[in-house]
């Protein structure tokens, strides 16, 4: 049986860095021939890693009362707000934010997303399934696990910063440094809110719904730019 101390130091703390390390390889250090394999491997790993620690997690993690209806409502409203703001910013400042599409087009080729159907299928996977995996990994496992040693606020800050870190790497492949910092920080703030929502409602449904709506609008904008 794993102790809570071992869970924290050998399960939770390393989990802060896995996605960033994965992004480093499949987005920056890798060529097109292996990007897809490395990407899939990273996603499988972040699904499996918490399962390895499941017995200790169920024993050690704080227990929260689930308020499912409240979680879904707040998740939908926050996701809708993020969606509307993202669309507004895109329509108002499209040319300034994305002056050059070459980086986006190159990565689409690397991942085999140059055909509309492939892009739509990948977008559905990313928005619905991958967002759920990230909420399970970042909010249930990492954020909740950090509270074994940290206050919930400190756990929120640390977990959200780690959540944002791999997004900084991904965004740097498409945007100049200023916009990379801006958008990456906004991702971190979204992660902060999803931690807060999970803490207050005890349910992942709201954070997942908000996250999924956010990914849908981002991938929708990507479709408009590519096709």
XYZ file of C-alpha atoms in Angstrom, residues 16-187:
172
model
C 3.653 18.475 -12.647
C 6.225 18.079 -15.433
C 5.162 15.160 -17.629
C 3.073 17.110 -20.147
C 5.697 19.840 -20.451
C 8.411 17.271 -21.137
C 6.148 15.569 -23.668
C 5.395 18.861 -25.430
C 9.106 19.615 -25.540
C 9.670 16.469 -27.585
C 6.607 16.317 -29.835
C 6.487 20.038 -30.628
C 10.064 21.280 -30.496
C 12.701 18.534 -30.576
C 10.911 16.136 -32.881
C 10.511 15.908 -36.644
C 7.198 15.251 -38.350
C 7.718 11.496 -38.645
C 7.515 10.882 -34.897
C 5.425 13.838 -33.658
C 2.165 11.892 -33.795
C 3.613 8.905 -31.922
C 5.115 11.093 -29.189
C 1.882 13.070 -28.857
C -0.220 9.912 -28.477
C 2.296 8.404 -26.043
C 2.159 11.495 -23.818
C -1.640 11.430 -23.704
C -1.711 7.727 -22.866
C 0.857 8.284 -20.119
C -1.099 11.063 -18.383
C -4.134 8.781 -18.388
C -2.269 5.787 -16.965
C -0.062 7.547 -14.393
C -2.873 8.436 -11.941
C -4.263 4.891 -12.269
C -0.962 3.546 -10.967
C -1.470 5.605 -7.807
C -5.211 5.040 -7.521
C -5.247 3.001 -4.266
C -3.203 5.637 -2.445
C -5.209 8.466 -3.990
C -8.571 7.109 -2.866
C -7.172 6.584 0.624
C -5.312 9.895 0.994
C -7.106 12.569 -1.040
C -9.469 14.979 0.751
C -13.153 14.047 0.473
C -15.512 16.683 -0.947
C -19.292 16.765 -1.205
C -20.354 16.700 -4.852
C -22.749 19.435 -6.033
C -23.229 18.196 -9.575
C -26.002 20.523 -10.783
C -24.162 23.603 -9.538
C -20.960 22.383 -11.159
C -22.639 21.833 -14.543
C -24.367 25.226 -14.457
C -21.222 27.149 -13.537
C -19.185 25.130 -16.017
C -21.594 25.894 -18.844
C -21.851 29.599 -18.022
C -18.089 30.041 -17.690
C -17.464 28.063 -20.873
C -20.027 30.155 -22.731
C -18.425 33.368 -21.474
C -14.951 32.225 -22.535
C -16.336 31.190 -25.933
C -17.983 34.559 -26.572
C -14.912 36.506 -25.449
C -12.629 34.369 -27.628
C -14.826 34.883 -30.692
C -15.009 38.628 -30.057
C -11.227 38.956 -29.697
C -10.675 36.883 -32.844
C -13.100 38.943 -34.929
C -11.748 42.270 -33.689
C -8.009 41.566 -33.812
C -7.544 38.613 -36.158
C -4.919 40.294 -38.345
C -2.905 41.586 -35.391
C -3.022 38.315 -33.443
C -2.307 35.960 -36.334
C -0.378 37.835 -39.044
C 1.336 34.689 -40.350
C -0.323 31.288 -40.796
C 2.824 29.402 -41.813
C 3.512 28.029 -38.317
C -0.050 26.764 -37.912
C -0.021 25.212 -41.384
C 3.325 23.500 -40.748
C 2.132 21.880 -37.510
C -1.106 20.815 -39.188
C 0.996 18.989 -41.785
C 3.154 17.379 -39.083
C 0.066 15.952 -37.379
C -1.726 14.934 -40.589
C -4.460 17.540 -40.190
C -4.449 19.107 -43.655
C -7.775 17.488 -44.624
C -10.973 18.958 -43.120
C -12.305 15.570 -41.965
C -9.074 14.692 -40.172
C -9.059 18.091 -38.501
C -12.690 17.803 -37.378
C -12.150 14.323 -35.925
C -9.018 15.474 -34.094
C -10.894 18.533 -32.810
C -13.684 16.354 -31.428
C -11.142 14.118 -29.695
C -9.306 17.122 -28.260
C -12.417 19.008 -27.161
C -14.417 16.154 -25.660
C -12.085 13.327 -24.659
C -8.721 15.012 -24.177
C -10.264 17.801 -22.084
C -11.756 15.131 -19.808
C -8.373 13.421 -19.455
C -6.765 16.760 -18.559
C -9.411 17.522 -15.936
C -8.981 14.070 -14.423
C -5.189 14.491 -14.486
C -4.745 18.157 -13.541
C -7.715 18.817 -11.307
C -8.509 15.451 -9.692
C -4.990 13.999 -9.458
C -2.518 16.896 -9.404
C -4.563 19.664 -7.758
C -6.172 17.403 -5.205
C -2.900 15.583 -4.599
C -0.990 18.810 -3.988
C -3.322 19.470 -1.065
C -1.669 16.625 0.806
C 1.066 19.174 1.625
C -0.227 22.570 0.426
C -3.227 24.727 1.232
C -5.905 24.601 -1.456
C -4.898 28.079 -2.680
C -1.212 27.168 -2.949
C -2.186 23.924 -4.671
C -4.309 25.922 -7.108
C -1.453 28.275 -7.962
C 1.175 25.541 -8.351
C -1.125 23.210 -10.280
C -2.338 25.965 -12.608
C 1.209 27.147 -13.316
C 2.230 23.596 -14.218
C -0.905 23.213 -16.348
C 0.008 26.395 -18.231
C 3.668 25.461 -18.717
C 3.208 22.996 -21.569
C 0.773 25.400 -23.227
C 3.521 28.037 -23.309
C 5.652 25.592 -25.302
C 2.819 24.739 -27.683
C 1.830 28.374 -28.198
C 5.439 29.377 -28.863
C 5.264 27.347 -32.079
C 2.492 29.574 -33.439
C 2.882 33.033 -31.897
C 5.596 35.584 -31.069
C 6.868 35.714 -27.501
C 4.511 38.459 -26.324
C 1.361 36.664 -27.451
C 2.738 33.336 -26.211
C 3.095 34.790 -22.717
C -0.355 36.416 -22.892
C -2.229 33.353 -24.135
C -0.285 30.947 -21.917
C -1.097 33.058 -18.868
C -4.777 33.080 -19.835
C -4.633 29.280 -19.967
